PDB file of C-alpha atoms in Angstrom:
ATOM      1  CA  MET A 276     -13.228  42.839  86.176  1.00 93.00           C
ATOM      2  CA  GLU A 277      -9.942  43.386  84.564  1.00 96.00           C
ATOM      3  CA  LEU A 278      -7.404  45.007  86.777  1.00 97.00           C
ATOM      4  CA  LYS A 279      -4.465  46.656  84.967  1.00 97.00           C
ATOM      5  CA  SER A 280      -1.856  47.166  87.487  1.00 97.00           C
ATOM      6  CA  ASN A 281       1.366  49.106  87.260  1.00 97.00           C
ATOM      7  CA  PRO A 282       4.127  46.815  89.017  1.00 96.00           C
ATOM      8  CA  GLU A 283       5.515  49.996  90.503  1.00 97.00           C
ATOM      9  CA  VAL A 284       2.405  50.251  92.713  1.00 98.00           C
ATOM     10  CA  GLU A 285       3.523  47.306  94.724  1.00 96.00           C
ATOM     11  CA  THR A 286       6.883  48.866  95.462  1.00 97.00           C
ATOM     12  CA  VAL A 287       5.149  51.945  96.918  1.00 97.00           C
ATOM     13  CA  PHE A 288       3.031  49.688  99.169  1.00 97.00           C
ATOM     14  CA  LEU A 289       6.323  47.889 100.243  1.00 97.00           C
ATOM     15  CA  GLN A 290       7.963  51.110 101.213  1.00 97.00           C
ATOM     16  CA  TYR A 291       5.244  52.186 103.725  1.00 97.00           C
ATOM     17  CA  PRO A 292       6.102  51.573 107.336  1.00 97.00           C
ATOM     18  CA  ASP A 293       4.884  48.311 108.763  1.00 93.00           C
ATOM     19  CA  SER A 294       2.325  50.243 111.038  1.00 90.00           C
ATOM     20  CA  VAL A 295       0.878  51.807 107.846  1.00 96.00           C
ATOM     21  CA  ARG A 296       1.196  49.195 105.162  1.00 97.00           C
ATOM     22  CA  ASN A 297      -1.927  47.168 106.188  1.00 97.00           C
ATOM     23  CA  LYS A 298      -4.100  50.306 106.470  1.00 97.00           C
ATOM     24  CA  MET A 299      -2.982  51.187 102.882  1.00 98.00           C
ATOM     25  CA  LEU A 300      -3.702  47.692 101.610  1.00 98.00           C
ATOM     26  CA  ASN A 301      -7.179  47.792 103.284  1.00 98.00           C
ATOM     27  CA  LEU A 302      -8.039  50.972 101.295  1.00 98.00           C
ATOM     28  CA  ARG A 303      -6.952  49.217  98.153  1.00 98.00           C
ATOM     29  CA  ARG A 304      -9.032  46.235  98.938  1.00 98.00           C
ATOM     30  CA  LEU A 305     -12.081  48.565  99.392  1.00 98.00           C
ATOM     31  CA  VAL A 306     -11.580  50.137  96.077  1.00 98.00           C
ATOM     32  CA  LEU A 307     -11.115  46.716  94.502  1.00 98.00           C
ATOM     33  CA  GLU A 308     -14.276  45.426  96.211  1.00 98.00           C
ATOM     34  CA  VAL A 309     -16.318  48.283  95.026  1.00 98.00           C
ATOM     35  CA  ALA A 310     -15.118  48.054  91.597  1.00 98.00           C
ATOM     36  CA  ASP A 311     -15.975  44.265  91.438  1.00 97.00           C
ATOM     37  CA  GLU A 312     -19.454  44.920  93.140  1.00 97.00           C
ATOM     38  CA  ILE A 313     -20.617  47.582  90.813  1.00 97.00           C
ATOM     39  CA  GLY A 314     -19.499  45.433  87.803  1.00 97.00           C
ATOM     40  CA  LEU A 315     -16.771  47.771  86.493  1.00 97.00           C
ATOM     41  CA  PRO A 316     -15.414  45.962  83.192  1.00 96.00           C
ATOM     42  CA  SER A 317     -11.766  47.352  84.093  1.00 97.00           C
ATOM     43  CA  LEU A 318      -9.938  49.390  86.611  1.00 98.00           C
ATOM     44  CA  GLU A 319      -6.371  50.827  86.172  1.00 98.00           C
ATOM     45  CA  GLU A 320      -4.158  50.791  89.209  1.00 98.00           C
ATOM     46  CA  THR A 321      -1.205  53.044  88.627  1.00 98.00           C
ATOM     47  CA  LEU A 322       0.840  55.933  90.257  1.00 98.00           C
ATOM     48  CA  LYS A 323       0.008  59.584  90.168  1.00 97.00           C
ATOM     49  CA  TRP A 324       2.255  61.913  91.980  1.00 95.00           C
ATOM     50  CA  GLY A 325       3.966  58.744  93.224  1.00 97.00           C
ATOM     51  CA  GLU A 326       0.814  57.687  95.180  1.00 98.00           C
ATOM     52  CA  PRO A 327      -1.160  54.470  94.409  1.00 98.00           C
ATOM     53  CA  SER A 328      -4.184  55.632  92.210  1.00 98.00           C
ATOM     54  CA  PHE A 329      -7.204  54.175  90.595  1.00 98.00           C
ATOM     55  CA  LEU A 330      -8.771  55.223  87.330  1.00 98.00           C
ATOM     56  CA  ALA A 331     -12.164  54.105  85.906  1.00 97.00           C
ATOM     57  CA  LYS A 332     -13.209  54.811  82.421  1.00 95.00           C
ATOM     58  CA  LYS A 333     -16.543  56.746  83.649  1.00 95.00           C
ATOM     59  CA  GLY A 334     -15.090  57.721  87.040  1.00 97.00           C
ATOM     60  CA  SER A 335     -12.945  60.125  88.792  1.00 98.00           C
ATOM     61  CA  THR A 336      -9.329  59.429  89.929  1.00 98.00           C
ATOM     62  CA  ILE A 337      -8.983  58.116  93.441  1.00 98.00           C
ATOM     63  CA  ARG A 338      -5.576  58.404  95.129  1.00 98.00           C
ATOM     64  CA  MET A 339      -4.257  57.281  98.577  1.00 98.00           C
ATOM     65  CA  ASP A 340      -1.144  57.908 100.598  1.00 98.00           C
ATOM     66  CA  TRP A 341       0.519  58.219 103.981  1.00 98.00           C
ATOM     67  CA  LYS A 342       2.897  60.938 104.424  1.00 96.00           C
ATOM     68  CA  ALA A 343       5.891  61.009 106.983  1.00 95.00           C
ATOM     69  CA  LYS A 344       5.021  64.680 107.906  1.00 96.00           C
ATOM     70  CA  SER A 345       1.766  63.517 109.349  1.00 96.00           C
ATOM     71  CA  PRO A 346       2.681  60.068 110.687  1.00 97.00           C
ATOM     72  CA  ASP A 347      -0.492  59.329 112.587  1.00 96.00           C
ATOM     73  CA  GLN A 348      -2.825  59.635 109.584  1.00 98.00           C
ATOM     74  CA  TYR A 349      -3.383  58.528 106.050  1.00 98.00           C
ATOM     75  CA  ALA A 350      -5.844  59.627 103.409  1.00 98.00           C
ATOM     76  CA  MET A 351      -7.867  58.956 100.295  1.00 98.00           C
ATOM     77  CA  TYR A 352      -7.710  61.900  97.824  1.00 98.00           C
ATOM     78  CA  PHE A 353     -10.307  62.884  95.165  1.00 98.00           C
ATOM     79  CA  LYS A 354     -10.294  65.527  92.405  1.00 97.00           C
ATOM     80  CA  CYS A 355     -10.667  68.762  94.278  1.00 95.00           C
ATOM     81  CA  THR A 356     -12.806  70.434  91.559  1.00 95.00           C
ATOM     82  CA  SER A 357     -15.373  67.631  91.603  1.00 96.00           C
ATOM     83  CA  LYS A 358     -18.499  67.379  93.660  1.00 97.00           C
ATOM     84  CA  LEU A 359     -17.066  64.451  95.448  1.00 98.00           C
ATOM     85  CA  VAL A 360     -15.833  65.540  98.720  1.00 98.00           C
ATOM     86  CA  PRO A 361     -18.558  68.319  99.214  1.00 97.00           C
ATOM     87  CA  SER A 362     -21.117  65.589  98.719  1.00 97.00           C
ATOM     88  CA  PHE A 363     -19.304  63.349 101.055  1.00 98.00           C
ATOM     89  CA  ARG A 364     -19.433  66.068 103.601  1.00 97.00           C
ATOM     90  CA  LEU A 365     -23.159  66.504 103.311  1.00 96.00           C
ATOM     91  CA  ALA A 366     -23.788  62.816 103.696  1.00 97.00           C
ATOM     92  CA  TYR A 367     -21.164  61.682 106.184  1.00 97.00           C
ATOM     93  CA  ASP A 368     -20.053  64.835 107.935  1.00 95.00           C
ATOM     94  CA  GLU A 369     -20.100  63.314 111.394  1.00 95.00           C
ATOM     95  CA  ILE A 370     -18.388  60.140 110.152  1.00 97.00           C
ATOM     96  CA  PHE A 371     -15.118  61.264 108.396  1.00 98.00           C
ATOM     97  CA  GLU A 372     -12.575  64.019 108.874  1.00 97.00           C
ATOM     98  CA  TYR A 373     -11.831  65.999 105.651  1.00 98.00           C
ATOM     99  CA  GLU A 374      -8.929  67.946 104.139  1.00 97.00           C
ATOM    100  CA  GLY A 375     -10.470  70.716 102.206  1.00 96.00           C
ATOM    101  CA  ASN A 376     -12.433  69.525  99.083  1.00 96.00           C
ATOM    102  CA  ARG A 377      -9.628  66.975  98.354  1.00 97.00           C
ATOM    103  CA  ALA A 378      -9.512  64.090 100.860  1.00 98.00           C
ATOM    104  CA  ILE A 379     -10.972  62.031 103.532  1.00 98.00           C
ATOM    105  CA  VAL A 380      -8.420  61.678 106.273  1.00 98.00           C
ATOM    106  CA  PHE A 381      -8.153  58.585 108.568  1.00 98.00           C
ATOM    107  CA  LYS A 382      -6.369  58.303 111.880  1.00 97.00           C
ATOM    108  CA  LEU A 383      -3.937  55.299 112.004  1.00 96.00           C
ATOM    109  CA  ASN A 384      -5.456  54.170 115.532  1.00 95.00           C
ATOM    110  CA  GLU A 385      -9.123  54.234 114.342  1.00 95.00           C
ATOM    111  CA  GLU A 386     -11.225  51.757 112.387  1.00 95.00           C
ATOM    112  CA  ILE A 387     -12.637  52.892 109.093  1.00 96.00           C
ATOM    113  CA  PRO A 388     -16.393  53.034 108.639  1.00 97.00           C
ATOM    114  CA  GLU A 389     -16.308  50.692 105.644  1.00 98.00           C
ATOM    115  CA  THR A 390     -20.096  50.801 104.494  1.00 98.00           C
ATOM    116  CA  GLU A 391     -19.816  54.756 104.222  1.00 98.00           C
ATOM    117  CA  LEU A 392     -16.302  54.813 102.726  1.00 98.00           C
ATOM    118  CA  LYS A 393     -17.473  52.201 100.065  1.00 98.00           C
ATOM    119  CA  ASN A 394     -20.367  54.448  99.173  1.00 98.00           C
ATOM    120  CA  CYS A 395     -17.816  57.272  98.613  1.00 98.00           C
ATOM    121  CA  ILE A 396     -15.677  55.119  96.470  1.00 98.00           C
ATOM    122  CA  LYS A 397     -18.610  53.960  94.430  1.00 98.00           C
ATOM    123  CA  ALA A 398     -19.442  57.649  93.748  1.00 98.00           C
ATOM    124  CA  ALA A 399     -15.875  58.235  92.657  1.00 98.00           C
ATOM    125  CA  LEU A 400     -15.711  55.242  90.335  1.00 98.00           C
ATOM    126  CA  THR A 401     -18.948  56.217  88.729  1.00 98.00           C
ATOM    127  CA  TYR A 402     -18.680  59.980  88.943  1.00 98.00           C
ATOM    128  CA  HIS A 403     -19.541  60.747  85.294  1.00 96.00           C
ATOM    129  CA  GLN A 404     -22.635  58.693  85.599  1.00 95.00           C
ATOM    130  CA  VAL A 405     -23.793  60.411  89.004  1.00 96.00           C
ATOM    131  CA  LYS A 406     -22.507  63.842  88.910  1.00 94.00           C
ATOM    132  CA  GLN A 407     -25.833  65.236  88.026  1.00 94.00           C
ATOM    133  CA  LEU A 408     -27.725  63.449  90.824  1.00 91.00           C
ATOM    134  CA  PRO A 409     -28.332  65.181  94.121  1.00 92.00           C
ATOM    135  CA  MET A 410     -25.442  64.349  96.372  1.00 91.00           C
ATOM    136  CA  LEU A 411     -24.269  62.062  93.817  1.00 95.00           C
ATOM    137  CA  GLY A 412     -27.012  59.470  94.669  1.00 93.00           C
ATOM    138  CA  LEU A 413     -25.313  59.045  98.299  1.00 93.00           C
TER     139      LEU A 413
END
């Protein structure tokens, strides 16, 4: 897989507090792992609204961030008008916390359920191929 990475993304990761940086880098790792596992030919890593974001040709944008106003949590954001988060709620309502139809929210002191999150990431990276499937194929 070809990763096209904006060098400014690294700067954003370096600016996160030490207690947050590894959590954010773990989300990044999961996105890159899924992209590789599903055989994406390319993935773009860039900044949208100053937040690390991933764009796939047949997918929907994935963003991630930690905000100082909510210091005990961080999140992975999805396009709020898509079927992504509503489908995640149907499949994983008891597993994740959500923010409306736009984000999965993680607590800094909790482990991420990686298998389920990777399924969500896969749905986002392939969204335009799976949006017609019930629950996006989750």
